[in-house]
CSV table of C-alpha atoms and ligand atoms in Angstrom, one decimal:
chain,number,residue,atom,x,y,z
A,1,MET,CA,1.3,-25.2,-14.0
A,2,ASN,CA,-2.3,-24.8,-13.0
A,3,ILE,CA,-2.8,-22.2,-10.3
A,4,SER,CA,-5.7,-20.5,-8.4
A,5,ILE,CA,-5.7,-17.3,-6.7
A,6,VAL,CA,-8.3,-16.6,-4.1
A,7,GLY,CA,-8.8,-12.7,-3.5
A,8,THR,CA,-8.6,-10.6,-6.8
A,9,GLY,CA,-7.6,-7.4,-5.2
A,10,TYR,CA,-4.3,-5.4,-5.4
A,11,VAL,CA,-2.0,-8.5,-4.7
A,12,GLY,CA,-4.0,-11.4,-6.0
A,13,LEU,CA,-4.8,-9.9,-9.4
A,14,VAL,CA,-1.2,-8.8,-9.9
A,15,THR,CA,0.2,-12.2,-8.9
A,16,GLY,CA,-2.5,-14.1,-11.1
A,17,VAL,CA,-1.6,-11.8,-14.1
A,18,CYS,CA,2.1,-12.1,-13.7
A,19,LEU,CA,1.9,-15.9,-13.2
A,20,ALA,CA,-0.2,-16.2,-16.2
A,21,ASP,CA,2.2,-14.1,-18.1
A,22,SER,CA,5.0,-16.5,-17.1
A,23,GLY,CA,3.1,-19.4,-19.0
A,24,ASN,CA,1.0,-20.8,-16.2
A,25,THR,CA,-2.8,-21.4,-16.4
A,26,VAL,CA,-4.3,-19.3,-13.6
A,27,TYR,CA,-7.9,-19.1,-12.2
A,28,CYS,CA,-8.4,-15.9,-10.3
A,29,VAL,CA,-11.1,-16.2,-7.7
A,30,ASP,CA,-13.2,-13.6,-5.7
A,31,ASN,CA,-16.4,-13.7,-3.8
A,32,ASP,CA,-17.1,-10.2,-4.8
A,33,GLU,CA,-19.4,-11.0,-7.8
A,34,SER,CA,-19.4,-7.4,-9.3
A,35,LYS,CA,-15.5,-7.6,-9.3
A,36,ILE,CA,-15.6,-10.9,-11.1
A,37,LYS,CA,-18.2,-9.6,-13.6
A,38,SER,CA,-16.3,-6.4,-14.3
A,39,LEU,CA,-13.0,-8.4,-14.8
A,40,LYS,CA,-14.8,-10.9,-17.4
A,41,ALA,CA,-16.0,-7.6,-19.2
A,42,GLY,CA,-12.4,-6.5,-19.5
A,43,VAL,CA,-12.8,-3.8,-17.1
A,44,ILE,CA,-10.0,-3.7,-14.3
A,45,PRO,CA,-11.4,-2.7,-11.0
A,46,ILE,CA,-8.3,-1.1,-9.7
A,47,TYR,CA,-5.7,1.3,-11.2
A,48,GLU,CA,-2.2,-0.2,-11.3
A,49,PRO,CA,0.1,0.9,-14.3
A,50,GLY,CA,0.4,-1.7,-17.0
A,51,LEU,CA,-2.2,-4.2,-15.5
A,52,LYS,CA,-4.9,-3.7,-18.1
A,53,GLU,CA,-2.4,-4.5,-20.9
A,54,LEU,CA,-1.0,-7.7,-19.3
A,55,THR,CA,-4.6,-8.8,-18.2
A,56,ASP,CA,-5.9,-8.4,-21.6
A,57,LYS,CA,-2.9,-10.4,-23.1
A,58,ASN,CA,-3.4,-13.1,-21.0
A,59,VAL,CA,-7.0,-13.5,-21.3
A,60,LYS,CA,-6.8,-13.6,-24.9
A,61,LEU,CA,-4.0,-16.4,-24.7
A,62,ASN,CA,-6.6,-18.5,-22.8
A,63,ARG,CA,-4.2,-18.5,-19.5
A,64,LEU,CA,-6.2,-16.2,-17.3
A,65,TYR,CA,-9.7,-16.8,-16.0
A,66,PHE,CA,-11.9,-15.1,-13.4
A,67,THR,CA,-14.5,-17.0,-11.5
A,68,LYS,CA,-16.4,-16.8,-8.1
A,69,ASP,CA,-16.4,-20.5,-8.0
A,70,LEU,CA,-13.5,-21.4,-5.5
A,71,ARG,CA,-14.3,-25.3,-5.7
A,72,GLU,CA,-14.2,-25.3,-9.2
A,73,ALA,CA,-11.0,-23.3,-9.5
A,74,VAL,CA,-9.2,-25.6,-6.7
A,75,GLY,CA,-10.4,-28.6,-8.5
A,76,LYS,CA,-8.8,-27.6,-11.8
A,77,THR,CA,-5.4,-26.5,-10.1
A,78,ASP,CA,-2.3,-27.8,-8.2
A,79,VAL,CA,-1.6,-24.8,-6.3
A,80,VAL,CA,-3.7,-22.3,-4.7
A,81,PHE,CA,-2.6,-18.8,-3.4
A,82,ILE,CA,-4.6,-17.2,-0.6
A,83,ALA,CA,-4.5,-13.5,-1.2
A,84,VAL,CA,-7.7,-12.2,0.6
A,85,GLY,CA,-7.6,-8.9,2.7
A,86,THR,CA,-6.5,-8.9,6.3
A,87,PRO,CA,-8.1,-5.7,7.4
A,88,PRO,CA,-7.4,-4.2,10.9
A,89,GLN,CA,-10.0,-4.9,13.5
A,90,ASP,CA,-10.8,-2.2,16.1
A,91,ASN,CA,-8.2,-3.4,18.4
A,92,GLY,CA,-5.6,-3.1,15.7
A,93,GLU,CA,-5.2,-7.0,15.2
A,94,ALA,CA,-5.4,-8.4,11.9
A,95,ASP,CA,-8.9,-9.8,10.8
A,96,LEU,CA,-8.1,-13.2,9.6
A,97,SER,CA,-11.6,-14.4,9.3
A,98,ASN,CA,-11.6,-14.3,5.4
A,99,VAL,CA,-8.3,-16.4,5.4
A,100,PHE,CA,-9.8,-19.0,7.7
A,101,LYS,CA,-13.1,-19.1,5.6
A,102,VAL,CA,-11.1,-19.7,2.4
A,103,ALA,CA,-8.9,-22.4,4.3
A,104,GLU,CA,-12.3,-24.1,5.0
A,105,SER,CA,-13.5,-24.0,1.5
A,106,ILE,CA,-10.1,-25.3,0.1
A,107,ALA,CA,-10.2,-28.2,2.7
A,108,ASP,CA,-13.5,-29.1,1.3
A,109,SER,CA,-12.5,-29.0,-2.3
A,110,ILE,CA,-9.3,-30.9,-2.0
A,111,ASP,CA,-9.2,-34.0,-4.1
A,112,CYS,CA,-5.6,-34.7,-5.0
A,113,PHE,CA,-2.3,-33.3,-3.6
A,114,LYS,CA,-2.4,-29.4,-3.3
A,115,THR,CA,0.1,-26.8,-2.4
A,116,VAL,CA,-1.6,-23.9,-0.5
A,117,ILE,CA,0.2,-20.9,-0.3
A,118,VAL,CA,-0.7,-18.0,2.1
A,119,LYS,CA,0.4,-14.6,0.3
A,120,SER,CA,-1.9,-12.4,2.5
A,121,THR,CA,0.0,-10.7,5.2
A,122,VAL,CA,-0.8,-12.7,8.2
A,123,PRO,CA,0.4,-12.7,11.9
A,124,VAL,CA,2.9,-15.2,13.0
A,125,GLY,CA,1.2,-18.5,13.6
A,126,THR,CA,-1.5,-18.1,11.0
A,127,CYS,CA,-0.2,-20.8,8.4
A,128,ARG,CA,0.0,-23.3,11.2
A,129,LYS,CA,-3.8,-22.7,12.1
A,130,VAL,CA,-4.6,-22.9,8.2
A,131,GLU,CA,-2.7,-26.0,8.1
A,132,SER,CA,-4.8,-27.5,11.2
A,133,ILE,CA,-8.0,-26.2,9.4
A,134,ILE,CA,-7.3,-28.4,6.2
A,135,ALA,CA,-5.7,-31.3,8.2
A,136,LYS,CA,-9.1,-32.0,9.6
A,137,LYS,CA,-10.4,-32.9,5.9
A,138,THR,CA,-7.4,-34.4,4.3
A,139,LYS,CA,-3.7,-35.0,4.5
A,140,ASN,CA,-2.9,-34.4,0.8
A,141,PHE,CA,-1.6,-31.0,1.0
A,142,CYS,CA,1.2,-28.6,2.1
A,143,VAL,CA,0.7,-25.2,3.6
A,144,ALA,CA,3.5,-22.6,2.7
A,145,SER,CA,3.8,-18.9,3.5
A,146,ASN,CA,4.8,-16.6,0.6
A,147,PRO,CA,4.4,-13.0,1.7
A,148,GLU,CA,4.2,-10.3,-0.9
A,149,PHE,CA,6.5,-7.4,-1.1
A,150,LEU,CA,5.2,-5.4,-4.1
A,151,LYS,CA,4.4,-1.8,-4.0
A,152,GLU,CA,1.4,-0.4,-5.2
A,153,GLY,CA,2.2,1.8,-8.3
A,154,ALA,CA,5.0,-0.4,-9.4
A,155,ALA,CA,3.4,-3.6,-8.5
A,156,ILE,CA,4.0,-5.5,-11.8
A,157,ASP,CA,7.7,-4.6,-11.9
A,158,ASP,CA,8.1,-5.5,-8.4
A,159,PHE,CA,6.5,-9.0,-8.8
A,160,GLN,CA,8.5,-9.8,-12.1
A,161,ARG,CA,11.8,-8.2,-10.7
A,162,PRO,CA,11.7,-9.2,-6.9
A,163,ASP,CA,14.5,-8.1,-4.6
A,164,ARG,CA,14.0,-11.5,-3.0
A,165,ILE,CA,11.2,-14.0,-2.4
A,166,VAL,CA,10.5,-15.3,1.1
A,167,VAL,CA,8.8,-18.8,1.4
A,168,GLY,CA,7.9,-20.6,4.8
A,169,ILE,CA,7.5,-24.4,4.8
A,170,ASN,CA,7.4,-26.5,7.8
A,171,PHE,CA,9.3,-29.7,7.4
A,172,LYS,CA,8.1,-32.1,10.0
A,173,LYS,CA,8.6,-35.7,10.7
A,174,ASP,CA,5.3,-36.6,9.2
A,175,ASN,CA,5.2,-34.4,6.1
A,176,LYS,CA,8.7,-34.6,4.6
A,177,LYS,CA,7.4,-35.7,1.2
A,178,GLU,CA,4.6,-33.1,0.9
A,179,ALA,CA,7.0,-30.4,2.2
A,180,GLN,CA,9.6,-31.2,-0.4
A,181,ALA,CA,7.0,-31.3,-3.1
A,182,ALA,CA,5.7,-27.8,-2.1
A,183,LYS,CA,9.4,-26.5,-2.1
A,184,GLU,CA,9.8,-27.9,-5.7
A,185,ILE,CA,6.7,-26.5,-7.1
A,186,ILE,CA,7.3,-23.0,-5.4
A,187,ASP,CA,10.9,-23.2,-7.2
A,188,GLU,CA,9.3,-23.8,-10.2
A,189,ILE,CA,6.8,-21.0,-10.1
A,190,TYR,CA,9.4,-18.5,-9.2
A,191,GLU,CA,12.1,-19.6,-11.4
A,192,PRO,CA,11.3,-17.3,-14.3
A,193,PHE,CA,11.4,-14.3,-11.9
A,194,VAL,CA,14.7,-15.0,-10.2
A,195,ARG,CA,16.9,-15.5,-13.3
A,196,THR,CA,18.8,-12.2,-12.6
A,197,GLY,CA,20.0,-13.9,-9.2
A,198,ALA,CA,17.2,-12.6,-6.8
A,199,PRO,CA,17.4,-15.2,-3.9
A,200,ILE,CA,14.5,-17.4,-2.6
A,201,TYR,CA,14.9,-17.5,1.1
A,202,PHE,CA,13.4,-20.7,2.4
A,203,MET,CA,12.3,-21.0,6.0
A,204,ASP,CA,9.8,-22.0,8.5
A,205,THR,CA,6.4,-20.3,8.3
A,206,ASP,CA,6.6,-18.4,11.6
A,207,SER,CA,9.8,-16.6,10.2
A,208,SER,CA,8.4,-16.1,7.0
A,209,GLU,CA,5.3,-14.6,8.4
A,210,LEU,CA,7.1,-12.2,10.8
A,211,THR,CA,9.7,-11.2,8.0
A,212,LYS,CA,6.8,-9.5,6.1
A,213,TYR,CA,5.7,-7.7,9.3
A,214,ALA,CA,9.4,-6.7,10.3
A,215,ALA,CA,10.0,-5.3,6.8
A,216,ASN,CA,6.9,-3.0,6.7
A,217,ALA,CA,7.2,-2.1,10.3
A,218,MET,CA,11.1,-0.9,9.9
A,219,LEU,CA,10.1,1.2,6.7
A,220,ALA,CA,7.3,2.7,8.5
A,221,VAL,CA,9.6,3.5,11.8
A,222,ARG,CA,12.2,5.1,9.1
A,223,ILE,CA,9.6,7.2,7.5
A,224,THR,CA,8.3,8.3,11.0
A,225,PHE,CA,11.9,8.8,12.3
A,226,MET,CA,12.5,11.2,9.2
A,227,ASN,CA,9.3,12.9,9.6
A,228,GLU,CA,10.3,13.6,13.4
A,229,ILE,CA,13.7,15.0,12.2
A,230,ALA,CA,11.9,17.3,9.6
A,231,ASN,CA,9.6,18.6,12.3
A,232,LEU,CA,12.9,19.5,14.3
A,233,CYS,CA,14.4,21.0,11.4
A,234,ALA,CA,11.4,23.4,11.2
A,235,LEU,CA,11.8,24.4,14.6
A,236,THR,CA,15.5,25.0,14.6
A,237,GLY,CA,15.9,26.6,11.1
A,238,ALA,CA,17.8,23.5,9.6
A,239,ASN,CA,16.7,22.3,6.3
A,240,VAL,CA,15.6,18.6,6.1
A,241,ASP,CA,16.8,18.3,2.5
A,242,ASN,CA,20.4,19.2,3.7
A,243,VAL,CA,20.1,16.7,6.7
A,244,ARG,CA,18.6,13.9,4.4
A,245,THR,CA,21.5,13.9,1.9
A,246,GLY,CA,23.8,14.3,4.8
A,247,ILE,CA,22.8,11.1,6.3
A,248,GLY,CA,21.7,9.3,3.4
A,249,SER,CA,25.3,9.0,1.9
A,250,ASP,CA,26.1,7.0,4.9
A,251,LYS,CA,26.4,3.4,3.4
A,252,ARG,CA,24.9,2.2,6.7
A,253,ILE,CA,21.8,4.3,6.3
A,254,GLY,CA,21.1,4.4,2.8
A,255,LYS,CA,19.1,7.0,0.6
A,256,SER,CA,15.7,5.5,0.3
A,257,PHE,CA,12.6,6.1,2.4
A,258,LEU,CA,14.3,9.3,3.8
A,259,PHE,CA,12.0,11.8,2.3
A,260,PRO,CA,9.7,13.6,5.0
A,261,GLY,CA,6.1,14.1,4.4
A,262,ILE,CA,2.5,13.9,5.8
A,263,GLY,CA,2.8,10.4,7.4
A,264,TYR,CA,2.6,7.1,5.9
A,265,GLY,CA,-0.8,5.8,4.5
A,266,GLY,CA,-2.0,2.8,2.3
A,267,SER,CA,-3.5,-0.5,3.3
A,268,CYS,CA,-0.3,-1.9,4.6
A,269,PHE,CA,1.9,0.2,6.7
A,270,PRO,CA,-0.7,1.6,9.1
A,271,LYS,CA,-2.4,-1.8,9.5
A,272,ASP,CA,0.8,-3.9,9.8
A,273,VAL,CA,2.2,-1.7,12.4
A,274,LYS,CA,-0.9,-2.0,14.5
A,275,ALA,CA,-1.1,-5.8,13.9
A,276,LEU,CA,2.6,-6.4,14.9
A,277,TYR,CA,2.2,-4.3,18.1
A,278,GLN,CA,-0.8,-6.5,18.9
A,279,THR,CA,1.1,-9.7,18.3
A,280,ALA,CA,3.8,-8.5,20.6
A,281,LYS,CA,1.3,-7.7,23.2
A,282,ARG,CA,-0.2,-11.2,23.0
A,283,HIS,CA,3.3,-12.5,23.9
A,284,ASN,CA,3.3,-9.9,26.7
A,285,TYR,CA,6.0,-7.9,25.0
A,286,GLU,CA,5.3,-4.1,24.8
A,287,PHE,CA,6.7,-3.0,21.3
A,288,LYS,CA,7.0,0.7,22.3
A,289,LEU,CA,8.7,1.7,19.3
A,290,LEU,CA,5.6,0.7,17.0
A,291,LYS,CA,3.2,2.4,19.3
A,292,ALA,CA,5.1,5.6,19.1
A,293,ALA,CA,5.6,5.2,15.2
A,294,ASP,CA,1.6,4.9,15.1
A,295,GLU,CA,1.1,7.9,17.2
A,296,VAL,CA,3.5,10.0,15.6
A,297,ASN,CA,2.2,9.3,12.1
A,298,ALA,CA,-1.4,10.1,13.3
A,299,SER,CA,-0.3,13.5,14.2
A,300,GLN,CA,1.7,14.0,11.2
A,301,LYS,CA,-1.1,13.6,8.9
A,302,GLU,CA,-2.5,16.7,10.6
A,303,ILE,CA,0.4,18.9,10.2
A,304,ILE,CA,-0.7,20.6,7.3
A,305,VAL,CA,-3.9,21.5,8.9
A,306,ASP,CA,-1.8,23.0,11.6
A,307,PHE,CA,0.1,25.1,9.0
A,308,ILE,CA,-3.3,26.5,7.6
A,309,LEU,CA,-4.7,27.2,10.8
A,310,LYS,CA,-1.4,29.0,11.7
A,311,HIS,CA,-1.3,30.8,8.7
A,312,PHE,CA,-5.1,32.0,8.7
A,313,LYS,CA,-4.8,32.7,12.4
A,314,GLY,CA,-7.2,30.1,13.4
A,315,ASN,CA,-10.1,31.1,11.5
A,316,ILE,CA,-10.8,29.1,8.3
A,317,ALA,CA,-14.4,28.7,8.5
A,318,GLY,CA,-16.1,29.4,5.2
A,319,ARG,CA,-12.5,29.4,3.5
A,320,THR,CA,-12.0,27.2,0.5
A,321,PHE,CA,-9.0,25.1,0.0
A,322,ALA,CA,-7.8,23.3,-3.3
A,323,LEU,CA,-6.4,19.9,-2.8
A,324,TRP,CA,-4.0,18.4,-5.1
A,325,GLY,CA,-3.7,14.4,-4.5
A,326,LEU,CA,-6.0,12.0,-2.6
A,327,SER,CA,-4.5,8.8,-3.3
A,328,PHE,CA,-2.0,7.5,-0.6
A,329,LYS,CA,0.7,7.8,-2.9
A,330,PRO,CA,1.3,8.4,-6.8
A,331,LYS,CA,0.3,6.0,-9.5
A,332,THR,CA,-2.7,4.2,-7.6
A,333,ASP,CA,-6.2,4.7,-6.9
A,334,ASP,CA,-5.7,3.3,-3.4
A,335,ILE,CA,-7.1,5.7,-0.7
A,336,ARG,CA,-7.0,3.3,2.1
A,337,GLU,CA,-5.4,5.4,5.3
A,338,ALA,CA,-4.5,8.2,2.9
A,339,PRO,CA,-3.4,11.5,4.6
A,340,SER,CA,-5.8,13.3,2.3
A,341,LEU,CA,-8.6,11.8,4.2
A,342,VAL,CA,-7.5,13.1,7.6
A,343,ILE,CA,-7.0,16.5,6.0
A,344,ILE,CA,-10.4,16.7,4.3
A,345,SER,CA,-12.2,15.7,7.6
A,346,LYS,CA,-10.2,18.0,9.7
A,347,LEU,CA,-10.7,21.0,7.4
A,348,LEU,CA,-14.4,20.1,7.2
A,349,SER,CA,-14.6,20.1,11.0
A,350,TYR,CA,-13.3,23.7,11.1
A,351,GLY,CA,-15.9,24.8,8.8
A,352,ALA,CA,-13.7,25.1,5.6
A,353,LYS,CA,-14.6,23.9,2.1
A,354,ILE,CA,-12.6,21.7,-0.3
A,355,LYS,CA,-12.0,21.5,-4.0
A,356,ALA,CA,-10.2,18.3,-4.7
A,357,TYR,CA,-8.3,17.1,-7.9
A,358,ASP,CA,-6.5,13.8,-8.2
A,359,PRO,CA,-5.6,12.1,-11.6
A,360,ILE,CA,-7.0,8.6,-10.6
A,361,ALA,CA,-8.6,8.6,-7.2
A,362,MET,CA,-11.5,11.0,-7.2
A,363,ASP,CA,-14.1,8.2,-7.7
A,364,ASN,CA,-13.0,6.3,-4.5
A,365,THR,CA,-12.8,9.4,-2.5
A,366,ARG,CA,-16.3,10.5,-3.7
A,367,LYS,CA,-17.6,7.3,-2.0
A,368,ILE,CA,-16.3,8.7,1.5
A,369,PHE,CA,-16.7,12.4,0.8
A,370,SER,CA,-19.7,13.2,-1.4
A,371,GLU,CA,-19.9,16.7,0.3
A,372,ILE,CA,-16.7,18.1,-1.1
A,373,GLU,CA,-16.3,19.6,-4.7
A,374,TYR,CA,-14.1,17.7,-7.2
A,375,ALA,CA,-12.4,19.7,-10.2
A,376,GLU,CA,-12.0,18.4,-13.7
A,377,ASP,CA,-8.4,19.4,-13.6
A,378,MET,CA,-5.7,20.4,-11.2
A,379,TYR,CA,-5.9,24.2,-12.2
A,380,GLY,CA,-9.9,24.0,-11.8
A,381,ALA,CA,-9.5,23.3,-8.3
A,382,LEU,CA,-7.7,26.7,-7.6
A,383,LYS,CA,-10.2,29.1,-8.7
A,384,GLY,CA,-11.3,31.3,-5.9
A,385,SER,CA,-9.5,29.1,-3.2
A,386,ASP,CA,-7.7,30.4,-0.3
A,387,GLY,CA,-4.7,28.1,-0.5
A,388,LEU,CA,-3.3,25.2,-2.2
A,389,ILE,CA,-2.6,21.9,-0.3
A,390,ILE,CA,-0.5,19.2,-1.9
A,391,ALA,CA,-1.0,15.8,-0.3
A,392,THR,CA,0.2,13.3,-3.2
A,393,GLU,CA,3.4,13.8,-5.2
A,394,TRP,CA,1.7,13.0,-8.6
A,395,ASN,CA,4.1,13.9,-11.4
A,396,ASP,CA,1.6,16.0,-12.7
A,397,PHE,CA,2.0,18.4,-9.9
A,398,ARG,CA,5.6,18.7,-9.9
A,399,VAL,CA,6.1,21.4,-12.6
A,400,PRO,CA,3.2,23.5,-12.6
A,401,ASP,CA,2.5,27.0,-14.0
A,402,PHE,CA,3.1,29.0,-10.8
A,403,ASP,CA,1.8,32.2,-12.7
A,404,LYS,CA,-1.5,30.3,-13.2
A,405,ILE,CA,-1.6,29.1,-9.7
A,406,LYS,CA,-1.1,32.6,-8.4
A,407,ALA,CA,-3.6,34.1,-10.4
A,408,ALA,CA,-6.4,31.5,-9.6
A,409,LEU,CA,-5.8,31.6,-5.8
A,410,LYS,CA,-7.2,34.4,-3.5
A,411,THR,CA,-4.3,34.3,-1.5
A,412,PRO,CA,-0.9,32.9,-2.6
A,413,ALA,CA,-0.6,30.3,0.2
A,414,VAL,CA,0.8,26.8,-0.7
A,415,PHE,CA,0.9,24.0,1.7
A,416,ASP,CA,3.1,21.4,0.4
A,417,GLY,CA,2.9,18.1,2.4
A,418,ARG,CA,5.3,16.2,0.1
A,419,ASN,CA,8.2,19.1,-0.5
A,420,ILE,CA,7.7,18.9,-4.3
A,421,TYR,CA,8.8,22.5,-4.7
A,422,ASP,CA,12.1,24.4,-4.2
A,423,SER,CA,11.3,26.6,-1.2
A,424,GLU,CA,13.8,29.3,-2.4
A,425,LYS,CA,12.0,29.4,-5.7
A,426,MET,CA,8.7,29.7,-3.9
A,427,PHE,CA,10.1,32.4,-2.0
A,428,GLU,CA,11.2,34.2,-5.0
A,429,LEU,CA,7.8,34.0,-6.6
A,430,ASP,CA,6.3,35.5,-3.5
A,431,PHE,CA,4.2,32.6,-2.3
A,432,ASN,CA,3.6,31.8,1.5
A,433,TYR,CA,5.1,28.5,1.2
A,434,TYR,CA,4.7,25.8,3.7
A,435,SER,CA,6.6,22.4,3.6
A,436,ILE,CA,7.8,19.8,5.8
A,437,GLY,CA,11.0,20.5,7.7
A,438,ARG,CA,12.1,23.3,5.7
A,439,PHE,CA,11.9,26.7,7.4
A,440,PRO,CA,9.2,28.7,6.0
A,441,LYS,CA,11.1,31.9,5.5
A,442,ASN,CA,8.6,34.3,4.1
A,443,ASN,CA,5.5,33.3,6.0
A,444,ASN,CA,3.7,35.5,8.2
B,1,LIG,N1,-2.0,-3.8,-1.3
B,1,LIG,C1,-0.5,-4.0,-1.3
B,1,LIG,O1,0.2,-3.2,-1.6
B,1,LIG,C2,-0.2,-5.3,-0.3
B,1,LIG,C3,1.3,-5.5,-0.6
B,1,LIG,C4,1.8,-6.6,0.0
B,1,LIG,C5,0.9,-7.5,0.9
B,1,LIG,N2,-0.4,-7.0,0.9
B,1,LIG,C6,-1.4,-7.9,1.7
B,1,LIG,O2,-2.1,-8.8,0.7
B,1,LIG,C7,-3.5,-9.0,1.1
B,1,LIG,C8,-4.4,-8.5,0.0
B,1,LIG,O3,-4.3,-7.1,0.2
B,1,LIG,P1,-5.0,-6.2,-1.3
B,1,LIG,O4,-4.4,-5.1,-1.3
B,1,LIG,O5,-4.7,-7.1,-2.4
B,1,LIG,O6,-6.5,-6.4,-0.5
B,1,LIG,P2,-7.8,-6.1,-1.5
B,1,LIG,O7,-8.9,-5.7,-0.5
B,1,LIG,O8,-7.6,-5.2,-2.7
B,1,LIG,O9,-8.3,-7.6,-2.2
B,1,LIG,C9,-8.7,-8.3,-1.4
B,1,LIG,C10,-9.6,-9.4,-2.2
B,1,LIG,O10,-9.9,-10.5,-1.5
B,1,LIG,C11,-11.3,-10.7,-1.8
B,1,LIG,N3,-12.0,-11.7,-0.7
B,1,LIG,C12,-12.2,-11.3,0.4
B,1,LIG,N4,-12.5,-12.5,1.2
B,1,LIG,C13,-12.7,-13.4,0.2
B,1,LIG,C14,-13.2,-14.7,0.3
B,1,LIG,N5,-13.6,-15.2,1.3
B,1,LIG,N6,-13.2,-15.5,-0.9
B,1,LIG,C15,-12.8,-15.0,-2.0
B,1,LIG,N7,-12.4,-13.7,-2.2
B,1,LIG,C16,-12.2,-12.9,-0.9
B,1,LIG,C17,-12.1,-9.3,-1.8
B,1,LIG,O11,-13.3,-9.3,-2.3
B,1,LIG,C18,-11.0,-8.5,-2.6
B,1,LIG,O12,-11.2,-8.5,-3.8
B,1,LIG,C19,-3.5,-8.4,2.5
B,1,LIG,O13,-3.2,-9.4,3.6
B,1,LIG,C20,-2.5,-7.3,2.5
B,1,LIG,O14,-2.0,-7.0,3.6
B,1,LIG,C21,-0.9,-5.9,0.3
């Protein structure tokens, strides 16, 4: 099949590469000229494990092309995915301007039947609007919703081995033939990825759009709930590791997404929680739980700074802190809404200095914070620092040389926002060790 993907970011590029790898001819379109130039030169503009290898392979096989010419790409293909960004506006609503702009351009380019698939995360009702935009120009199309559930850092595996695929298509009196054609095309596209039995759930577009927000909101609320339990553990002397294992073995609860930390970040959870809250508000429904999750998450991102202020009795002006981890989670260079950004700006506002290290995300962070120091390696960040902060649980940080850490730091204070060390061991090693929801036994 010939497929174009409009928007060549974390979702669009992974989708394009994986669909090329399953044998389709794919045209990845983006209006960012530098991105297309770099992809054509074989340079992948984002970090995602395995993406470079799979891109190179499919380019070589003449199954994967990059272009900024949307009209040309649509002309050559039967299926068009929309995978452009839907960033938050100031009021929290999703900015759909690019989705609609792309829909207009697709409408202008349609010359034969096209299946237009909205993969961007969009509020309920958006596909119906996309449909009405294209319908002004032609009747020879069908719009489907197909939200993406991949996780950055494991995006290729998630795409190729999905838990499920959700597709929204509206079957109406006047579009049965087109809707049926779109359903068959989507079945064919995903057939290679569901051979192990993962279901494809077909539904209407409103339900499909809302499914995506409901999934992200539930995960964000679950993380937030655990963070509040952890905060309560710290106050009462309970250990959140014990509580987590105690509840996770309950089949109704399950074990995943129960690790407490310094708040969820990334390009999805924060914006999707806000956007879903706004959708509810537009329907005169106050979704109190989402508002609370958003507020708790914002304060959770500051908890490490609270620990630091407590440890240094409020005076950190002129002190330097080593910061390990900048990306919002391991195995990605994405720093959108990362807790590290809040930690950096808070510490700077108190007059502290920062020496940061991240295996992948330093270039992206430099674009926001040029005033902080960046170390060549993780131990280089420690020399002469007053404490170590861990903001991302990269594997590199999990089994460090603790003697080296202690020798390099001015004071043996470790502020672990990801609970990657054993608190008893840190106690034995005489560190002042702060973590989330585990009582700091030897701290002053
Ligand atoms: N990143 C994730 O983990 C993830 C997971 C699931 C769903 N999503 C959703 O997928 C969508 C895309 O997210 P992303 O992280 O890939 O975003 P991104 O910012 O990495 O990529 C979006 C791309 O779209 C391009 N673009 C914007 N307007 C365009 C236009 N008019 N014409 C052509 N190209 C245009 C941008 O240049 C950019 O390259 C969002 O709605 C997001 O919520 C993201």
